[in-house]
């Protein structure tokens, strides 16, 4: 670590019962659970899928923020992330696809494209990290409000 | 992608307001929000931190599962994950520490150590993926119930 102190971020899980764990991030509670095939009982999402949600949230925030700076009138932004897992342990995602759906008045597709490029190539730490381990592709759709 | 069809896993976020997005994984709702410095209002955790929770949950499930197979009487298992971020964009974690806290009756430290090794080295896909992008270290504590 560097000499200058940096704030540590943290998250934790505590056993509830079975494979159900109570998770905490910054005072927020997020229950997680395993797949049913390995003892889960549907108390929460599986931990690996949090990576997909992390990708979706991180890039969505970049994109909405950049589009607002460009004075684009965005009414809706949905980001969906799909992951395909290999069969062998540790069963990582080897293919991830991001789909951006933007709805608004007179949205300029080139601005959406540029916002996505900036997020994926420069700003989004989740994509920068996960992109070291898997192929990530993306596409977008623009709809008139 | 391979010829055999593989089930896709997915997650999505939809704009709520400001930098607050409503997230969904497998029917579970998880709100996320940005840091206050960039317009967040505390509606949920920041997306990057979901990676820390993913690590915690994934390895906790492996470890509890392996310890139960070894007939260890685990009363409590807490896994805390700390991440340190670089200053430069895209502000990734460059250092992650995992702390395992196991409590139970007559828990064998060697079994805990072996369970952690198996999770970190073979079973946990979150660690396998995030480990491509950052240094991950870990330690554990065992307490008598």
Coordinates of N, CA, C and O in Angstrom, one line a residue, chain B residues 10-131:
Chain B
X10 N -28.5 -13.0 -15.2 CA -28.6 -11.6 -15.5 C -28.9 -10.7 -14.3 O -29.4 -11.2 -13.2
X11 N -28.7 -9.5 -14.4 CA -29.0 -8.5 -13.4 C -29.3 -7.2 -14.2 O -28.8 -7.0 -15.3
X12 N -30.1 -6.3 -13.6 CA -30.4 -5.0 -14.3 C -30.6 -3.9 -13.3 O -30.9 -4.1 -12.1
X13 N -30.4 -2.7 -13.8 CA -30.8 -1.5 -13.0 C -31.6 -0.6 -13.8 O -31.5 -0.5 -15.1
X14 N -32.5 0.1 -13.2 CA -33.4 1.1 -13.8 C -33.3 2.4 -13.1 O -33.4 2.4 -11.8
X15 N -33.2 3.5 -13.8 CA -33.1 4.8 -13.2 C -34.3 5.1 -12.2 O -35.5 4.9 -12.7
X16 N -34.0 5.5 -11.0 CA -35.1 5.9 -10.1 C -35.1 7.4 -10.1 O -35.9 8.0 -10.8
X17 N -34.2 8.0 -9.4 CA -34.0 9.5 -9.6 C -32.6 9.9 -9.1 O -32.0 9.2 -8.3
X18 N -32.1 11.0 -9.7 CA -30.7 11.4 -9.3 C -29.7 10.3 -9.8 O -29.7 9.9 -11.0
X19 N -29.0 9.8 -8.9 CA -28.0 8.7 -9.2 C -28.5 7.4 -8.6 O -27.8 6.4 -8.5
X20 N -29.7 7.4 -8.1 CA -30.3 6.2 -7.5 C -30.9 5.3 -8.5 O -31.8 5.8 -9.3
X21 N -30.5 4.1 -8.6 CA -31.0 3.1 -9.5 C -31.6 1.9 -8.7 O -31.1 1.5 -7.7
X22 N -32.7 1.4 -9.3 CA -33.4 0.2 -8.7 C -32.7 -1.0 -9.4 O -32.8 -1.1 -10.6
X23 N -32.1 -1.8 -8.6 CA -31.5 -3.0 -9.2 C -32.3 -4.3 -9.0 O -33.1 -4.4 -8.0
X24 N -32.1 -5.2 -9.9 CA -32.8 -6.5 -9.8 C -31.9 -7.6 -10.1 O -31.1 -7.6 -11.1
X25 N -31.9 -8.7 -9.3 CA -31.2 -9.9 -9.6 C -32.2 -11.1 -9.2 O -32.6 -11.1 -8.0
X26 N -32.6 -11.9 -10.1 CA -33.4 -13.1 -9.8 C -34.7 -12.7 -9.0 O -35.0 -13.5 -8.1
X27 N -35.3 -11.6 -9.3 CA -36.5 -11.2 -8.6 C -36.2 -10.5 -7.3 O -37.1 -10.1 -6.6
X28 N -35.0 -10.4 -6.9 CA -34.6 -9.7 -5.7 C -34.3 -8.2 -6.0 O -33.6 -7.9 -7.0
X29 N -34.8 -7.3 -5.2 CA -34.6 -5.9 -5.4 C -33.4 -5.4 -4.6 O -33.4 -5.6 -3.4
X30 N -32.4 -4.7 -5.2 CA -31.3 -4.1 -4.5 C -31.1 -2.7 -5.0 O -30.7 -2.5 -6.2
X31 N -31.5 -1.7 -4.2 CA -31.2 -0.3 -4.7 C -29.8 0.0 -4.6 O -29.1 -0.4 -3.6
X32 N -29.3 0.8 -5.5 CA -27.9 1.3 -5.4 C -27.9 2.8 -5.7 O -28.8 3.3 -6.3
X33 N -26.8 3.4 -5.1 CA -26.7 4.8 -5.3 C -25.2 5.2 -5.3 O -24.4 4.4 -5.0
X34 N -25.0 6.5 -5.8 CA -23.6 6.9 -5.9 C -23.1 7.5 -4.6 O -23.9 7.7 -3.6
X35 N -21.9 7.8 -4.5 CA -21.3 8.5 -3.4 C -22.0 9.9 -3.3 O -22.4 10.5 -4.3
X36 N -22.1 10.5 -2.1 CA -22.7 11.8 -2.0 C -21.9 12.9 -2.8 O -22.5 13.8 -3.3
X37 N -20.6 12.7 -2.9 CA -19.8 13.7 -3.6 C -20.1 13.8 -5.1 O -19.8 14.7 -5.8
X38 N -20.8 12.8 -5.6 CA -21.1 12.8 -7.0 C -22.6 12.7 -7.2 O -23.1 12.2 -8.2
X39 N -23.4 13.2 -6.2 CA -24.8 13.3 -6.4 C -25.7 12.2 -5.7 O -26.9 12.2 -5.9
X40 N -25.0 11.3 -5.0 CA -25.8 10.2 -4.4 C -26.5 10.8 -3.1 O -26.2 11.8 -2.6
X41 N -27.6 10.1 -2.7 CA -28.4 10.5 -1.6 C -28.6 9.4 -0.6 O -29.6 9.3 0.1
X42 N -27.7 8.4 -0.6 CA -27.8 7.4 0.4 C -28.9 6.4 0.2 O -29.4 5.8 1.2
X43 N -29.4 6.1 -1.0 CA -30.5 5.2 -1.2 C -30.0 3.8 -1.3 O -30.8 2.8 -1.3
X44 N -28.7 3.5 -1.3 CA -28.2 2.2 -1.4 C -26.7 2.2 -1.5 O -26.1 3.3 -1.5
X45 N -26.1 1.0 -1.4 CA -24.6 1.0 -1.5 C -24.2 1.4 -2.9 O -24.9 1.4 -3.9
X46 N -22.9 1.7 -3.0 CA -22.2 2.0 -4.3 C -21.9 0.7 -5.0 O -21.6 -0.3 -4.4
X47 N -22.1 0.8 -6.3 CA -21.9 -0.5 -7.1 C -20.6 -1.2 -6.9 O -20.5 -2.4 -6.8
X48 N -19.5 -0.5 -6.8 CA -18.2 -1.1 -6.7 C -18.1 -2.0 -5.5 O -17.5 -3.1 -5.5
X49 N -18.8 -1.6 -4.4 CA -18.7 -2.3 -3.1 C -19.5 -3.6 -3.2 O -19.3 -4.5 -2.4
X50 N -20.3 -3.8 -4.2 CA -21.0 -5.1 -4.4 C -19.9 -6.2 -4.7 O -20.1 -7.3 -4.5
X51 N -18.8 -5.8 -5.3 CA -17.7 -6.7 -5.5 C -17.2 -7.3 -4.2 O -16.9 -8.5 -4.1
X52 N -17.1 -6.4 -3.2 CA -16.6 -6.9 -1.9 C -17.6 -7.8 -1.3 O -17.2 -8.9 -0.7
X53 N -18.9 -7.5 -1.4 CA -19.9 -8.4 -0.8 C -20.0 -9.7 -1.6 O -20.2 -10.7 -1.0
X54 N -19.7 -9.6 -2.9 CA -19.7 -10.8 -3.7 C -18.6 -11.8 -3.3 O -18.8 -13.0 -3.1
X55 N -17.4 -11.2 -3.0 CA -16.3 -12.0 -2.5 C -16.6 -12.6 -1.2 O -16.5 -13.8 -1.0
X56 N -17.2 -11.8 -0.3 CA -17.5 -12.3 1.1 C -18.5 -13.4 1.0 O -18.3 -14.5 1.7
X57 N -19.6 -13.2 0.3 CA -20.6 -14.2 0.2 C -20.2 -15.5 -0.5 O -20.5 -16.6 0.0
X58 N -19.4 -15.4 -1.5 CA -19.0 -16.5 -2.3 C -18.1 -17.4 -1.5 O -18.3 -18.6 -1.4
X59 N -17.1 -16.8 -0.9 CA -16.1 -17.7 -0.1 C -16.7 -18.1 1.2 O -16.4 -19.2 1.7
X60 N -17.6 -17.4 1.8 CA -18.3 -17.8 3.0 C -19.1 -19.1 2.8 O -19.1 -20.0 3.6
X61 N -19.8 -19.1 1.6 CA -20.6 -20.3 1.3 C -19.7 -21.5 1.1 O -20.0 -22.6 1.5
X62 N -18.6 -21.3 0.4 CA -17.6 -22.5 0.2 C -17.1 -22.9 1.6 O -17.1 -24.2 1.9
X63 N -16.7 -22.0 2.4 CA -16.1 -22.4 3.7 C -17.0 -23.1 4.6 O -16.7 -24.1 5.2
X64 N -18.3 -22.6 4.7 CA -19.2 -23.2 5.7 C -19.6 -24.6 5.1 O -19.7 -25.6 5.9
X65 N -19.6 -24.7 3.8 CA -20.0 -26.0 3.2 C -18.9 -27.0 3.4 O -19.2 -28.2 3.8
X66 N -17.7 -26.6 3.3 CA -16.5 -27.5 3.5 C -16.4 -27.9 5.0 O -16.2 -29.1 5.3
X67 N -16.6 -26.9 5.8 CA -16.4 -27.2 7.3 C -17.6 -28.2 7.8 O -17.3 -29.0 8.6
X68 N -18.7 -28.0 7.2 CA -19.8 -28.9 7.6 C -19.5 -30.3 7.1 O -19.8 -31.3 7.8
X69 N -19.0 -30.4 5.9 CA -18.6 -31.8 5.4 C -17.6 -32.4 6.3 O -17.5 -33.6 6.4
X70 N -16.7 -31.6 6.9 CA -15.7 -32.1 7.8 C -16.2 -32.3 9.2 O -15.5 -32.5 10.2
X71 N -17.6 -32.1 9.4 CA -18.2 -32.3 10.6 C -17.7 -31.4 11.7 O -17.7 -31.7 12.9
X72 N -17.3 -30.2 11.3 CA -17.0 -29.1 12.3 C -18.3 -28.5 12.7 O -19.1 -28.2 11.9
X73 N -18.4 -28.2 14.1 CA -19.6 -27.6 14.6 C -19.5 -26.1 14.6 O -19.1 -25.5 15.6
X74 N -19.8 -25.5 13.5 CA -19.7 -24.0 13.3 C -21.0 -23.4 13.8 O -22.0 -23.6 13.3
X75 N -20.8 -22.5 14.8 CA -22.0 -21.7 15.3 C -22.1 -20.4 14.5 O -23.2 -19.9 14.2
X76 N -21.0 -19.8 14.3 CA -21.0 -18.5 13.6 C -19.9 -18.4 12.6 O -18.8 -18.9 12.8
X77 N -20.2 -17.8 11.4 CA -19.1 -17.5 10.5 C -19.4 -16.1 9.9 O -20.5 -15.8 9.4
X78 N -18.4 -15.3 10.1 CA -18.5 -13.9 9.5 C -17.3 -13.8 8.6 O -16.2 -14.2 8.9
X79 N -17.5 -13.2 7.4 CA -16.5 -12.9 6.5 C -16.5 -11.4 6.2 O -17.6 -10.9 5.7
X80 N -15.4 -10.7 6.5 CA -15.4 -9.3 6.2 C -14.4 -9.1 5.1 O -13.3 -9.7 5.0
X81 N -14.7 -8.2 4.1 CA -13.8 -7.9 3.0 C -13.5 -6.4 3.0 O -14.4 -5.6 3.0
X82 N -12.2 -6.1 2.9 CA -11.8 -4.7 2.9 C -11.1 -4.4 1.6 O -10.3 -5.2 1.1
X83 N -11.4 -3.3 1.0 CA -10.8 -2.9 -0.3 C -10.2 -1.6 -0.2 O -10.8 -0.6 0.3
X84 N -9.0 -1.4 -0.9 CA -8.4 -0.1 -0.9 C -8.3 0.3 -2.4 O -7.9 -0.5 -3.2
X85 N -8.8 1.5 -2.7 CA -8.9 2.0 -4.0 C -7.8 2.9 -4.4 O -7.3 3.7 -3.6
X86 N -7.3 2.9 -5.7 CA -6.3 3.8 -6.2 C -7.0 5.2 -6.4 O -8.3 5.3 -6.4
X87 N -6.2 6.2 -6.5 CA -6.8 7.6 -6.6 C -7.2 7.9 -8.1 O -8.1 8.7 -8.3
X88 N -6.5 7.3 -9.0 CA -6.7 7.6 -10.4 C -7.9 6.8 -11.0 O -8.1 5.7 -10.7
X89 N -8.6 7.5 -12.0 CA -9.6 6.7 -12.7 C -9.0 5.6 -13.4 O -7.9 5.7 -13.9
X90 N -9.7 4.4 -13.5 CA -11.1 4.2 -13.0 C -11.2 3.8 -11.5 O -12.2 3.2 -11.2
X91 N -10.3 4.2 -10.7 CA -10.4 4.0 -9.2 C -10.7 2.5 -8.8 O -11.6 2.3 -8.0
X92 N -10.0 1.6 -9.3 CA -10.2 0.2 -9.0 C -9.6 -0.1 -7.6 O -8.8 0.7 -7.0
X93 N -10.0 -1.2 -7.0 CA -9.3 -1.8 -5.8 C -8.0 -2.3 -6.3 O -7.9 -3.1 -7.2
X94 N -6.9 -2.0 -5.6 CA -5.6 -2.6 -5.9 C -5.2 -3.5 -4.7 O -4.1 -4.1 -4.8
X95 N -6.0 -3.6 -3.7 CA -5.6 -4.4 -2.5 C -6.9 -4.8 -1.8 O -7.7 -3.9 -1.5
X96 N -7.1 -6.1 -1.7 CA -8.3 -6.6 -1.0 C -7.9 -7.6 0.1 O -7.0 -8.4 -0.2
X97 N -8.5 -7.4 1.2 CA -8.2 -8.3 2.3 C -9.5 -9.0 2.8 O -10.5 -8.4 3.0
X98 N -9.4 -10.3 3.0 CA -10.5 -11.1 3.5 C -10.2 -11.6 4.9 O -9.1 -12.1 5.1
X99 N -11.1 -11.3 5.8 CA -10.9 -11.8 7.2 C -12.1 -12.8 7.5 O -13.3 -12.4 7.4
X100 N -11.7 -14.0 7.8 CA -12.7 -15.0 8.2 C -12.7 -15.1 9.7 O -11.7 -15.3 10.3
X101 N -13.9 -15.1 10.3 CA -14.1 -15.2 11.7 C -15.0 -16.4 12.0 O -16.2 -16.4 11.7
X102 N -14.5 -17.5 12.5 CA -15.2 -18.7 12.7 C -15.4 -18.9 14.2 O -14.4 -18.8 15.0
X103 N -16.6 -19.3 14.6 CA -16.8 -19.6 16.1 C -17.6 -20.9 16.2 O -18.5 -21.2 15.4
X104 N -17.1 -21.7 17.1 CA -17.8 -23.0 17.2 C -17.1 -23.9 18.3 O -16.2 -23.4 19.0
X105 N -17.5 -25.1 18.4 CA -17.0 -26.0 19.5 C -15.9 -26.8 18.9 O -16.1 -27.7 18.0
X106 N -14.7 -26.6 19.5 CA -13.6 -27.5 19.1 C -13.2 -27.4 17.6 O -12.8 -28.4 17.0
X107 N -13.4 -26.2 17.0 CA -13.0 -26.1 15.6 C -11.5 -26.3 15.4 O -10.7 -25.8 16.1
X108 N -11.2 -27.1 14.4 CA -9.8 -27.4 14.0 C -9.3 -26.3 13.1 O -9.7 -26.2 11.9
X109 N -8.3 -25.5 13.6 CA -7.8 -24.4 12.7 C -7.3 -24.9 11.3 O -7.4 -24.3 10.3
X110 N -6.7 -26.1 11.3 CA -6.2 -26.6 10.0 C -7.3 -26.9 9.0 O -7.1 -26.7 7.8
X111 N -8.4 -27.3 9.5 CA -9.6 -27.5 8.6 C -10.1 -26.1 8.1 O -10.5 -26.1 6.9
X112 N -10.0 -25.1 8.9 CA -10.5 -23.8 8.5 C -9.5 -23.3 7.4 O -9.9 -22.8 6.3
X113 N -8.2 -23.5 7.7 CA -7.2 -23.1 6.7 C -7.4 -23.8 5.4 O -7.3 -23.2 4.3
X114 N -7.6 -25.1 5.5 CA -7.8 -25.9 4.2 C -9.0 -25.5 3.5 O -9.1 -25.4 2.2
X115 N -10.1 -25.2 4.2 CA -11.4 -24.8 3.6 C -11.2 -23.4 2.8 O -11.6 -23.3 1.7
X116 N -10.4 -22.5 3.5 CA -10.1 -21.2 2.8 C -9.3 -21.4 1.6 O -9.6 -20.8 0.5
X117 N -8.3 -22.3 1.7 CA -7.4 -22.5 0.5 C -8.2 -23.1 -0.7 O -8.0 -22.7 -1.8
X118 N -9.1 -24.0 -0.4 CA -9.9 -24.6 -1.4 C -10.9 -23.6 -2.1 O -11.0 -23.6 -3.3
X119 N -11.5 -22.8 -1.2 CA -12.3 -21.7 -1.8 C -11.5 -20.7 -2.6 O -11.9 -20.5 -3.8
X120 N -10.5 -20.2 -2.1 CA -9.7 -19.2 -2.8 C -9.0 -19.7 -4.0 O -8.8 -19.0 -5.0
X121 N -8.6 -20.9 -3.9 CA -7.8 -21.5 -5.0 C -8.5 -22.3 -6.0 O -8.0 -22.5 -7.1
X122 N -9.7 -22.8 -5.7 CA -10.4 -23.6 -6.6 C -11.9 -23.3 -6.9 O -12.3 -23.4 -8.0
X123 N -12.6 -23.1 -5.8 CA -14.1 -23.0 -6.0 C -14.7 -21.7 -6.2 O -15.8 -21.6 -6.8
X124 N -14.2 -20.7 -5.6 CA -15.0 -19.4 -5.6 C -14.7 -18.6 -6.9 O -13.6 -18.0 -7.1
X125 N -15.8 -18.5 -7.7 CA -15.6 -17.8 -9.0 C -15.4 -16.3 -8.8 O -14.7 -15.6 -9.6
X126 N -15.9 -15.7 -7.7 CA -15.8 -14.3 -7.5 C -14.3 -13.9 -7.3 O -13.7 -13.0 -7.9
X127 N -13.7 -14.8 -6.4 CA -12.2 -14.5 -6.1 C -11.4 -14.8 -7.4 O -10.4 -14.1 -7.7
X128 N -11.8 -15.9 -8.1 CA -11.0 -16.2 -9.3 C -11.0 -15.0 -10.3 O -10.0 -14.6 -10.9
X129 N -12.2 -14.3 -10.4 CA -12.3 -13.2 -11.3 C -11.7 -11.9 -10.8 O -10.8 -11.3 -11.5
X130 N -12.0 -11.5 -9.6 CA -11.5 -10.3 -9.0 C -10.0 -10.4 -8.8 O -9.2 -9.5 -8.9
X131 N -9.5 -11.6 -8.6 CA -8.1 -11.9 -8.4 C -7.3 -11.6 -9.6 O -6.0 -11.5 -9.5

